[in-house]
Amino acid sequence: FTYGMTWSQPVFLSSSGDYVSQLQNTTSAAANTTVSIGWNRQLNRQWMLKVGGAWLRMHHTFDYEEDLGFEDDFDNLTRTYFRRIVHHNNTLDLVELNVGLAYQQPLSLRSELRLYGQVNPGIVISQTGKTLNQKREIVSYTTDQQSRLAFNAGVGVDYVYKLEHISLVAGVSARKMLTNVRAIDRGTIQSKPLVGTFYLGISRGF
């Protein structure tokens, strides 16, 4: 079992460079949390099969500013400047299956490193936020506009310290979305975030 912090970096892909540039400028990385549970099966002295599941929340912030110009009041001899500012937290919740292979490198009698790669098929269970559409208008979106399936792959490293009955685990991982999780204009632009995770947990052999 592990609990961790995620950092999700938005990555947009499109043939329209101007559209991508505006989305990158208005969408920023943010931190959130993840929880996972897994089962490890020793294959031999160096290799281990990793199978598990995880709940992952990807979090981005949407920040948009627009100059709306001036309004003059000639009766009072004043000029008022208007500016539109929008800030919103965008979230995507993903439940996934984790299947991977780990290489074990002993450091001492009680500690070791585990270098692993894994594939993670998943389902989007919730997605809400704001973004710019093709007309550069601010629009809101929900899960109903999102394809339910998502797939990503990743690599990571665990430091494991073995106690009498359990082991303590600290690790980092990076994963890349391989499917498009963009909620709108999916035919024009793709969203495939890069997610980094730091986590702590415990494990027990069976």
JSON list of C-alpha atoms in Angstrom, two decimals:
[
{"chain": "A", "resi": 1, "resn": "PHE", "atom": "CA", "xyz": [0.00, 0.00, 0.00]},
{"chain": "A", "resi": 2, "resn": "THR", "atom": "CA", "xyz": [1.33, 3.46, -0.90]},
{"chain": "A", "resi": 3, "resn": "TYR", "atom": "CA", "xyz": [0.15, 7.06, -0.63]},
{"chain": "A", "resi": 4, "resn": "GLY", "atom": "CA", "xyz": [1.76, 9.73, -2.73]},
{"chain": "A", "resi": 5, "resn": "MET", "atom": "CA", "xyz": [1.84, 13.19, -4.22]},
{"chain": "A", "resi": 6, "resn": "THR", "atom": "CA", "xyz": [1.47, 13.69, -7.97]},
{"chain": "A", "resi": 7, "resn": "TRP", "atom": "CA", "xyz": [2.61, 16.51, -10.23]},
{"chain": "A", "resi": 8, "resn": "SER", "atom": "CA", "xyz": [0.79, 16.58, -13.56]},
{"chain": "A", "resi": 9, "resn": "GLN", "atom": "CA", "xyz": [2.39, 18.50, -16.43]},
{"chain": "A", "resi": 10, "resn": "PRO", "atom": "CA", "xyz": [-0.05, 19.30, -19.28]},
{"chain": "A", "resi": 11, "resn": "VAL", "atom": "CA", "xyz": [1.09, 18.28, -22.76]},
{"chain": "A", "resi": 12, "resn": "PHE", "atom": "CA", "xyz": [-0.96, 19.35, -25.79]},
{"chain": "A", "resi": 13, "resn": "LEU", "atom": "CA", "xyz": [-0.47, 18.13, -29.36]},
{"chain": "A", "resi": 14, "resn": "SER", "atom": "CA", "xyz": [-2.04, 19.64, -32.48]},
{"chain": "A", "resi": 15, "resn": "SER", "atom": "CA", "xyz": [-1.33, 20.76, -36.02]},
{"chain": "A", "resi": 16, "resn": "SER", "atom": "CA", "xyz": [-2.44, 24.24, -34.90]},
{"chain": "A", "resi": 17, "resn": "GLY", "atom": "CA", "xyz": [0.62, 25.68, -33.19]},
{"chain": "A", "resi": 18, "resn": "ASP", "atom": "CA", "xyz": [-1.20, 28.87, -32.12]},
{"chain": "A", "resi": 19, "resn": "TYR", "atom": "CA", "xyz": [-3.97, 26.88, -30.41]},
{"chain": "A", "resi": 20, "resn": "VAL", "atom": "CA", "xyz": [-1.42, 24.72, -28.57]},
{"chain": "A", "resi": 21, "resn": "SER", "atom": "CA", "xyz": [0.52, 27.80, -27.49]},
{"chain": "A", "resi": 22, "resn": "GLN", "atom": "CA", "xyz": [-2.58, 29.43, -25.99]},
{"chain": "A", "resi": 23, "resn": "LEU", "atom": "CA", "xyz": [-3.54, 26.24, -24.14]},
{"chain": "A", "resi": 24, "resn": "GLN", "atom": "CA", "xyz": [-0.01, 25.83, -22.77]},
{"chain": "A", "resi": 25, "resn": "ASN", "atom": "CA", "xyz": [-0.02, 29.46, -21.62]},
{"chain": "A", "resi": 26, "resn": "THR", "atom": "CA", "xyz": [-3.35, 29.13, -19.80]},
{"chain": "A", "resi": 27, "resn": "THR", "atom": "CA", "xyz": [-2.92, 25.60, -18.33]},
{"chain": "A", "resi": 28, "resn": "SER", "atom": "CA", "xyz": [-0.36, 24.91, -15.61]},
{"chain": "A", "resi": 29, "resn": "ALA", "atom": "CA", "xyz": [0.87, 21.92, -13.62]},
{"chain": "A", "resi": 30, "resn": "ALA", "atom": "CA", "xyz": [-0.37, 21.39, -10.07]},
{"chain": "A", "resi": 31, "resn": "ALA", "atom": "CA", "xyz": [0.04, 18.87, -7.26]},
{"chain": "A", "resi": 32, "resn": "ASN", "atom": "CA", "xyz": [-2.47, 16.33, -5.97]},
{"chain": "A", "resi": 33, "resn": "THR", "atom": "CA", "xyz": [-2.64, 12.83, -4.50]},
{"chain": "A", "resi": 34, "resn": "THR", "atom": "CA", "xyz": [-2.65, 9.16, -5.44]},
{"chain": "A", "resi": 35, "resn": "VAL", "atom": "CA", "xyz": [-3.31, 5.90, -3.56]},
{"chain": "A", "resi": 36, "resn": "SER", "atom": "CA", "xyz": [-2.26, 2.44, -4.72]},
{"chain": "A", "resi": 37, "resn": "ILE", "atom": "CA", "xyz": [-2.32, -1.16, -3.56]},
{"chain": "A", "resi": 38, "resn": "GLY", "atom": "CA", "xyz": [-0.33, -3.96, -5.12]},
{"chain": "A", "resi": 39, "resn": "TRP", "atom": "CA", "xyz": [0.88, -7.53, -5.07]},
{"chain": "A", "resi": 40, "resn": "ASN", "atom": "CA", "xyz": [4.46, -8.60, -5.85]},
{"chain": "A", "resi": 41, "resn": "ARG", "atom": "CA", "xyz": [5.41, -12.06, -7.07]},
{"chain": "A", "resi": 42, "resn": "GLN", "atom": "CA", "xyz": [9.06, -13.12, -6.91]},
{"chain": "A", "resi": 43, "resn": "LEU", "atom": "CA", "xyz": [10.10, -14.70, -10.23]},
{"chain": "A", "resi": 44, "resn": "ASN", "atom": "CA", "xyz": [13.75, -15.33, -9.35]},
{"chain": "A", "resi": 45, "resn": "ARG", "atom": "CA", "xyz": [16.50, -13.68, -7.29]},
{"chain": "A", "resi": 46, "resn": "GLN", "atom": "CA", "xyz": [16.50, -10.52, -9.40]},
{"chain": "A", "resi": 47, "resn": "TRP", "atom": "CA", "xyz": [13.13, -10.17, -11.10]},
{"chain": "A", "resi": 48, "resn": "MET", "atom": "CA", "xyz": [9.69, -9.52, -9.63]},
{"chain": "A", "resi": 49, "resn": "LEU", "atom": "CA", "xyz": [6.20, -9.30, -11.16]},
{"chain": "A", "resi": 50, "resn": "LYS", "atom": "CA", "xyz": [4.19, -6.27, -9.98]},
{"chain": "A", "resi": 51, "resn": "VAL", "atom": "CA", "xyz": [0.39, -6.26, -10.17]},
{"chain": "A", "resi": 52, "resn": "GLY", "atom": "CA", "xyz": [-1.89, -3.75, -8.52]},
{"chain": "A", "resi": 53, "resn": "GLY", "atom": "CA", "xyz": [-4.39, -0.94, -8.78]},
{"chain": "A", "resi": 54, "resn": "ALA", "atom": "CA", "xyz": [-4.33, 2.78, -8.19]},
{"chain": "A", "resi": 55, "resn": "TRP", "atom": "CA", "xyz": [-6.52, 5.86, -7.92]},
{"chain": "A", "resi": 56, "resn": "LEU", "atom": "CA", "xyz": [-4.82, 8.85, -9.48]},
{"chain": "A", "resi": 57, "resn": "ARG", "atom": "CA", "xyz": [-5.92, 12.48, -9.57]},
{"chain": "A", "resi": 58, "resn": "MET", "atom": "CA", "xyz": [-4.39, 14.72, -12.22]},
{"chain": "A", "resi": 59, "resn": "HIS", "atom": "CA", "xyz": [-4.68, 18.41, -11.37]},
{"chain": "A", "resi": 60, "resn": "HIS", "atom": "CA", "xyz": [-4.11, 21.41, -13.64]},
{"chain": "A", "resi": 61, "resn": "THR", "atom": "CA", "xyz": [-4.91, 25.07, -13.12]},
{"chain": "A", "resi": 62, "resn": "PHE", "atom": "CA", "xyz": [-6.59, 27.19, -15.80]},
{"chain": "A", "resi": 63, "resn": "ASP", "atom": "CA", "xyz": [-5.65, 30.89, -15.69]},
{"chain": "A", "resi": 64, "resn": "TYR", "atom": "CA", "xyz": [-6.95, 33.32, -18.28]},
{"chain": "A", "resi": 65, "resn": "GLU", "atom": "CA", "xyz": [-6.74, 37.11, -18.47]},
{"chain": "A", "resi": 66, "resn": "GLU", "atom": "CA", "xyz": [-8.32, 39.37, -21.08]},
{"chain": "A", "resi": 67, "resn": "ASP", "atom": "CA", "xyz": [-8.27, 43.15, -21.52]},
{"chain": "A", "resi": 68, "resn": "LEU", "atom": "CA", "xyz": [-11.83, 44.42, -22.01]},
{"chain": "A", "resi": 69, "resn": "GLY", "atom": "CA", "xyz": [-10.88, 48.02, -22.68]},
{"chain": "A", "resi": 70, "resn": "PHE", "atom": "CA", "xyz": [-11.93, 51.34, -21.17]},
{"chain": "A", "resi": 71, "resn": "GLU", "atom": "CA", "xyz": [-15.23, 52.98, -20.40]},
{"chain": "A", "resi": 72, "resn": "ASP", "atom": "CA", "xyz": [-15.35, 56.76, -20.19]},
{"chain": "A", "resi": 73, "resn": "ASP", "atom": "CA", "xyz": [-17.78, 58.68, -17.98]},
{"chain": "A", "resi": 74, "resn": "PHE", "atom": "CA", "xyz": [-17.76, 62.22, -19.37]},
{"chain": "A", "resi": 75, "resn": "ASP", "atom": "CA", "xyz": [-20.20, 63.50, -16.74]},
{"chain": "A", "resi": 76, "resn": "ASN", "atom": "CA", "xyz": [-17.78, 62.65, -13.94]},
{"chain": "A", "resi": 77, "resn": "LEU", "atom": "CA", "xyz": [-14.65, 62.95, -16.07]},
{"chain": "A", "resi": 78, "resn": "THR", "atom": "CA", "xyz": [-13.52, 59.39, -15.21]},
{"chain": "A", "resi": 79, "resn": "ARG", "atom": "CA", "xyz": [-12.20, 56.46, -17.19]},
{"chain": "A", "resi": 80, "resn": "THR", "atom": "CA", "xyz": [-12.68, 52.88, -15.94]},
{"chain": "A", "resi": 81, "resn": "TYR", "atom": "CA", "xyz": [-10.44, 50.04, -17.09]},
{"chain": "A", "resi": 82, "resn": "PHE", "atom": "CA", "xyz": [-11.93, 46.52, -17.26]},
{"chain": "A", "resi": 83, "resn": "ARG", "atom": "CA", "xyz": [-9.99, 43.26, -17.18]},
{"chain": "A", "resi": 84, "resn": "ARG", "atom": "CA", "xyz": [-11.39, 39.73, -17.09]},
{"chain": "A", "resi": 85, "resn": "ILE", "atom": "CA", "xyz": [-9.54, 37.24, -14.87]},
{"chain": "A", "resi": 86, "resn": "VAL", "atom": "CA", "xyz": [-10.50, 33.55, -14.66]},
{"chain": "A", "resi": 87, "resn": "HIS", "atom": "CA", "xyz": [-8.86, 30.98, -12.35]},
{"chain": "A", "resi": 88, "resn": "HIS", "atom": "CA", "xyz": [-10.11, 27.40, -12.17]},
{"chain": "A", "resi": 89, "resn": "ASN", "atom": "CA", "xyz": [-8.85, 24.05, -10.86]},
{"chain": "A", "resi": 90, "resn": "ASN", "atom": "CA", "xyz": [-9.17, 21.28, -13.47]},
{"chain": "A", "resi": 91, "resn": "THR", "atom": "CA", "xyz": [-9.17, 17.68, -12.22]},
{"chain": "A", "resi": 92, "resn": "LEU", "atom": "CA", "xyz": [-9.22, 14.22, -13.77]},
{"chain": "A", "resi": 93, "resn": "ASP", "atom": "CA", "xyz": [-9.75, 11.14, -11.59]},
{"chain": "A", "resi": 94, "resn": "LEU", "atom": "CA", "xyz": [-8.45, 7.86, -12.98]},
{"chain": "A", "resi": 95, "resn": "VAL", "atom": "CA", "xyz": [-8.75, 4.31, -11.65]},
{"chain": "A", "resi": 96, "resn": "GLU", "atom": "CA", "xyz": [-6.19, 2.02, -13.21]},
{"chain": "A", "resi": 97, "resn": "LEU", "atom": "CA", "xyz": [-4.73, -1.48, -13.25]},
{"chain": "A", "resi": 98, "resn": "ASN", "atom": "CA", "xyz": [-0.93, -1.60, -12.89]},
{"chain": "A", "resi": 99, "resn": "VAL", "atom": "CA", "xyz": [1.09, -4.46, -14.42]},
{"chain": "A", "resi": 100, "resn": "GLY", "atom": "CA", "xyz": [4.86, -4.34, -14.48]},
{"chain": "A", "resi": 101, "resn": "LEU", "atom": "CA", "xyz": [8.23, -5.98, -14.06]},
{"chain": "A", "resi": 102, "resn": "ALA", "atom": "CA", "xyz": [10.83, -4.95, -11.46]},
{"chain": "A", "resi": 103, "resn": "TYR", "atom": "CA", "xyz": [14.57, -5.56, -11.26]},
{"chain": "A", "resi": 104, "resn": "GLN", "atom": "CA", "xyz": [15.93, -5.86, -7.71]},
{"chain": "A", "resi": 105, "resn": "GLN", "atom": "CA", "xyz": [19.36, -4.57, -6.70]},
{"chain": "A", "resi": 106, "resn": "PRO", "atom": "CA", "xyz": [20.36, -5.37, -3.08]},
{"chain": "A", "resi": 107, "resn": "LEU", "atom": "CA", "xyz": [22.08, -2.57, -1.16]},
{"chain": "A", "resi": 108, "resn": "SER", "atom": "CA", "xyz": [22.51, -4.35, 2.16]},
{"chain": "A", "resi": 109, "resn": "LEU", "atom": "CA", "xyz": [21.01, -7.25, 4.10]},
{"chain": "A", "resi": 110, "resn": "ARG", "atom": "CA", "xyz": [17.89, -5.19, 4.78]},
{"chain": "A", "resi": 111, "resn": "SER", "atom": "CA", "xyz": [17.60, -2.74, 1.89]},
{"chain": "A", "resi": 112, "resn": "GLU", "atom": "CA", "xyz": [17.33, -2.85, -1.88]},
{"chain": "A", "resi": 113, "resn": "LEU", "atom": "CA", "xyz": [16.40, -0.83, -4.95]},
{"chain": "A", "resi": 114, "resn": "ARG", "atom": "CA", "xyz": [13.67, -1.94, -7.33]},
{"chain": "A", "resi": 115, "resn": "LEU", "atom": "CA", "xyz": [13.74, -0.49, -10.84]},
{"chain": "A", "resi": 116, "resn": "TYR", "atom": "CA", "xyz": [10.50, -1.12, -12.70]},
{"chain": "A", "resi": 117, "resn": "GLY", "atom": "CA", "xyz": [8.45, -0.44, -15.79]},
{"chain": "A", "resi": 118, "resn": "GLN", "atom": "CA", "xyz": [4.72, -0.91, -16.05]},
{"chain": "A", "resi": 119, "resn": "VAL", "atom": "CA", "xyz": [1.66, -0.44, -18.23]},
{"chain": "A", "resi": 120, "resn": "ASN", "atom": "CA", "xyz": [-1.51, 1.03, -16.75]},
{"chain": "A", "resi": 121, "resn": "PRO", "atom": "CA", "xyz": [-4.88, 0.60, -18.46]},
{"chain": "A", "resi": 122, "resn": "GLY", "atom": "CA", "xyz": [-7.53, 2.66, -16.70]},
{"chain": "A", "resi": 123, "resn": "ILE", "atom": "CA", "xyz": [-10.96, 4.29, -16.66]},
{"chain": "A", "resi": 124, "resn": "VAL", "atom": "CA", "xyz": [-11.72, 7.99, -16.23]},
{"chain": "A", "resi": 125, "resn": "ILE", "atom": "CA", "xyz": [-14.30, 8.22, -13.43]},
{"chain": "A", "resi": 126, "resn": "SER", "atom": "CA", "xyz": [-14.50, 12.00, -13.14]},
{"chain": "A", "resi": 127, "resn": "GLN", "atom": "CA", "xyz": [-13.29, 15.03, -15.08]},
{"chain": "A", "resi": 128, "resn": "THR", "atom": "CA", "xyz": [-14.26, 18.67, -14.63]},
{"chain": "A", "resi": 129, "resn": "GLY", "atom": "CA", "xyz": [-12.69, 21.96, -15.60]},
{"chain": "A", "resi": 130, "resn": "LYS", "atom": "CA", "xyz": [-12.48, 24.95, -17.90]},
{"chain": "A", "resi": 131, "resn": "THR", "atom": "CA", "xyz": [-10.47, 25.43, -21.08]},
{"chain": "A", "resi": 132, "resn": "LEU", "atom": "CA", "xyz": [-10.36, 27.32, -24.37]},
{"chain": "A", "resi": 133, "resn": "ASN", "atom": "CA", "xyz": [-12.20, 25.91, -27.37]},
{"chain": "A", "resi": 134, "resn": "GLN", "atom": "CA", "xyz": [-11.17, 26.34, -31.01]},
{"chain": "A", "resi": 135, "resn": "LYS", "atom": "CA", "xyz": [-12.87, 29.76, -31.12]},
{"chain": "A", "resi": 136, "resn": "ARG", "atom": "CA", "xyz": [-10.72, 30.80, -28.10]},
{"chain": "A", "resi": 137, "resn": "GLU", "atom": "CA", "xyz": [-13.82, 30.95, -25.92]},
{"chain": "A", "resi": 138, "resn": "ILE", "atom": "CA", "xyz": [-13.80, 29.78, -22.30]},
{"chain": "A", "resi": 139, "resn": "VAL", "atom": "CA", "xyz": [-15.92, 26.64, -21.93]},
{"chain": "A", "resi": 140, "resn": "SER", "atom": "CA", "xyz": [-16.63, 24.22, -19.08]},
{"chain": "A", "resi": 141, "resn": "TYR", "atom": "CA", "xyz": [-16.50, 20.45, -19.46]},
{"chain": "A", "resi": 142, "resn": "THR", "atom": "CA", "xyz": [-17.53, 17.38, -17.47]},
{"chain": "A", "resi": 143, "resn": "THR", "atom": "CA", "xyz": [-17.03, 13.61, -17.55]},
{"chain": "A", "resi": 144, "resn": "ASP", "atom": "CA", "xyz": [-19.93, 13.19, -20.00]},
{"chain": "A", "resi": 145, "resn": "GLN", "atom": "CA", "xyz": [-17.77, 14.74, -22.72]},
{"chain": "A", "resi": 146, "resn": "GLN", "atom": "CA", "xyz": [-14.78, 12.48, -22.02]},
{"chain": "A", "resi": 147, "resn": "SER", "atom": "CA", "xyz": [-13.87, 9.06, -23.43]},
{"chain": "A", "resi": 148, "resn": "ARG", "atom": "CA", "xyz": [-13.98, 6.64, -20.50]},
{"chain": "A", "resi": 149, "resn": "LEU", "atom": "CA", "xyz": [-10.88, 4.58, -21.30]},
{"chain": "A", "resi": 150, "resn": "ALA", "atom": "CA", "xyz": [-7.34, 5.82, -20.67]},
{"chain": "A", "resi": 151, "resn": "PHE", "atom": "CA", "xyz": [-3.98, 4.12, -21.05]},
{"chain": "A", "resi": 152, "resn": "ASN", "atom": "CA", "xyz": [-0.52, 5.12, -19.84]},
{"chain": "A", "resi": 153, "resn": "ALA", "atom": "CA", "xyz": [2.92, 3.63, -19.29]},
{"chain": "A", "resi": 154, "resn": "GLY", "atom": "CA", "xyz": [5.60, 4.49, -16.78]},
{"chain": "A", "resi": 155, "resn": "VAL", "atom": "CA", "xyz": [8.88, 3.75, -15.05]},
{"chain": "A", "resi": 156, "resn": "GLY", "atom": "CA", "xyz": [9.95, 4.14, -11.44]},
{"chain": "A", "resi": 157, "resn": "VAL", "atom": "CA", "xyz": [12.33, 3.24, -8.67]},
{"chain": "A", "resi": 158, "resn": "ASP", "atom": "CA", "xyz": [11.55, 2.03, -5.14]},
{"chain": "A", "resi": 159, "resn": "TYR", "atom": "CA", "xyz": [13.81, 2.04, -2.11]},
{"chain": "A", "resi": 160, "resn": "VAL", "atom": "CA", "xyz": [12.78, -0.83, 0.19]},
{"chain": "A", "resi": 161, "resn": "TYR", "atom": "CA", "xyz": [13.90, -1.28, 3.80]},
{"chain": "A", "resi": 162, "resn": "LYS", "atom": "CA", "xyz": [12.97, -4.63, 5.32]},
{"chain": "A", "resi": 163, "resn": "LEU", "atom": "CA", "xyz": [11.82, -4.91, 8.94]},
{"chain": "A", "resi": 164, "resn": "GLU", "atom": "CA", "xyz": [10.86, -8.10, 10.78]},
{"chain": "A", "resi": 165, "resn": "HIS", "atom": "CA", "xyz": [7.33, -8.44, 9.43]},
{"chain": "A", "resi": 166, "resn": "ILE", "atom": "CA", "xyz": [6.88, -5.60, 6.93]},
{"chain": "A", "resi": 167, "resn": "SER", "atom": "CA", "xyz": [8.96, -3.46, 4.59]},
{"chain": "A", "resi": 168, "resn": "LEU", "atom": "CA", "xyz": [9.01, 0.32, 4.27]},
{"chain": "A", "resi": 169, "resn": "VAL", "atom": "CA", "xyz": [8.85, 1.70, 0.74]},
{"chain": "A", "resi": 170, "resn": "ALA", "atom": "CA", "xyz": [9.77, 5.11, -0.70]},
{"chain": "A", "resi": 171, "resn": "GLY", "atom": "CA", "xyz": [9.71, 5.71, -4.42]},
{"chain": "A", "resi": 172, "resn": "VAL", "atom": "CA", "xyz": [9.38, 7.99, -7.41]},
{"chain": "A", "resi": 173, "resn": "SER", "atom": "CA", "xyz": [7.78, 7.31, -10.76]},
{"chain": "A", "resi": 174, "resn": "ALA", "atom": "CA", "xyz": [6.97, 9.00, -14.06]},
{"chain": "A", "resi": 175, "resn": "ARG", "atom": "CA", "xyz": [4.16, 8.05, -16.40]},
{"chain": "A", "resi": 176, "resn": "LYS", "atom": "CA", "xyz": [2.98, 9.32, -19.77]},
{"chain": "A", "resi": 177, "resn": "MET", "atom": "CA", "xyz": [-0.60, 9.24, -20.99]},
{"chain": "A", "resi": 178, "resn": "LEU", "atom": "CA", "xyz": [-0.74, 7.36, -24.30]},
{"chain": "A", "resi": 179, "resn": "THR", "atom": "CA", "xyz": [-4.42, 8.04, -25.03]},
{"chain": "A", "resi": 180, "resn": "ASN", "atom": "CA", "xyz": [-6.07, 11.41, -25.54]},
{"chain": "A", "resi": 181, "resn": "VAL", "atom": "CA", "xyz": [-7.81, 12.66, -22.37]},
{"chain": "A", "resi": 182, "resn": "ARG", "atom": "CA", "xyz": [-8.89, 15.97, -23.90]},
{"chain": "A", "resi": 183, "resn": "ALA", "atom": "CA", "xyz": [-12.58, 16.62, -23.11]},
{"chain": "A", "resi": 184, "resn": "ILE", "atom": "CA", "xyz": [-13.48, 18.87, -26.08]},
{"chain": "A", "resi": 185, "resn": "ASP", "atom": "CA", "xyz": [-12.24, 19.39, -29.65]},
{"chain": "A", "resi": 186, "resn": "ARG", "atom": "CA", "xyz": [-10.73, 15.90, -29.52]},
{"chain": "A", "resi": 187, "resn": "GLY", "atom": "CA", "xyz": [-10.40, 15.73, -33.29]},
{"chain": "A", "resi": 188, "resn": "THR", "atom": "CA", "xyz": [-8.31, 18.90, -33.35]},
{"chain": "A", "resi": 189, "resn": "ILE", "atom": "CA", "xyz": [-6.11, 18.64, -30.29]},
{"chain": "A", "resi": 190, "resn": "GLN", "atom": "CA", "xyz": [-4.79, 15.92, -27.99]},
{"chain": "A", "resi": 191, "resn": "SER", "atom": "CA", "xyz": [-4.02, 16.09, -24.27]},
{"chain": "A", "resi": 192, "resn": "LYS", "atom": "CA", "xyz": [-1.48, 13.54, -23.02]},
{"chain": "A", "resi": 193, "resn": "PRO", "atom": "CA", "xyz": [-0.15, 14.72, -19.63]},
{"chain": "A", "resi": 194, "resn": "LEU", "atom": "CA", "xyz": [3.13, 13.67, -18.06]},
{"chain": "A", "resi": 195, "resn": "VAL", "atom": "CA", "xyz": [2.70, 12.71, -14.39]},
{"chain": "A", "resi": 196, "resn": "GLY", "atom": "CA", "xyz": [5.43, 12.48, -11.75]},
{"chain": "A", "resi": 197, "resn": "THR", "atom": "CA", "xyz": [4.78, 10.84, -8.39]},
{"chain": "A", "resi": 198, "resn": "PHE", "atom": "CA", "xyz": [6.55, 10.64, -5.03]},
{"chain": "A", "resi": 199, "resn": "TYR", "atom": "CA", "xyz": [5.13, 8.08, -2.62]},
{"chain": "A", "resi": 200, "resn": "LEU", "atom": "CA", "xyz": [5.61, 6.32, 0.71]},
{"chain": "A", "resi": 201, "resn": "GLY", "atom": "CA", "xyz": [4.13, 3.03, 1.84]},
{"chain": "A", "resi": 202, "resn": "ILE", "atom": "CA", "xyz": [4.44, -0.38, 3.42]},
{"chain": "A", "resi": 203, "resn": "SER", "atom": "CA", "xyz": [4.60, -3.87, 1.94]},
{"chain": "A", "resi": 204, "resn": "ARG", "atom": "CA", "xyz": [4.45, -7.40, 3.27]},
{"chain": "A", "resi": 205, "resn": "GLY", "atom": "CA", "xyz": [5.44, -10.67, 1.68]},
{"chain": "A", "resi": 206, "resn": "PHE", "atom": "CA", "xyz": [2.95, -13.51, 1.30]}
]
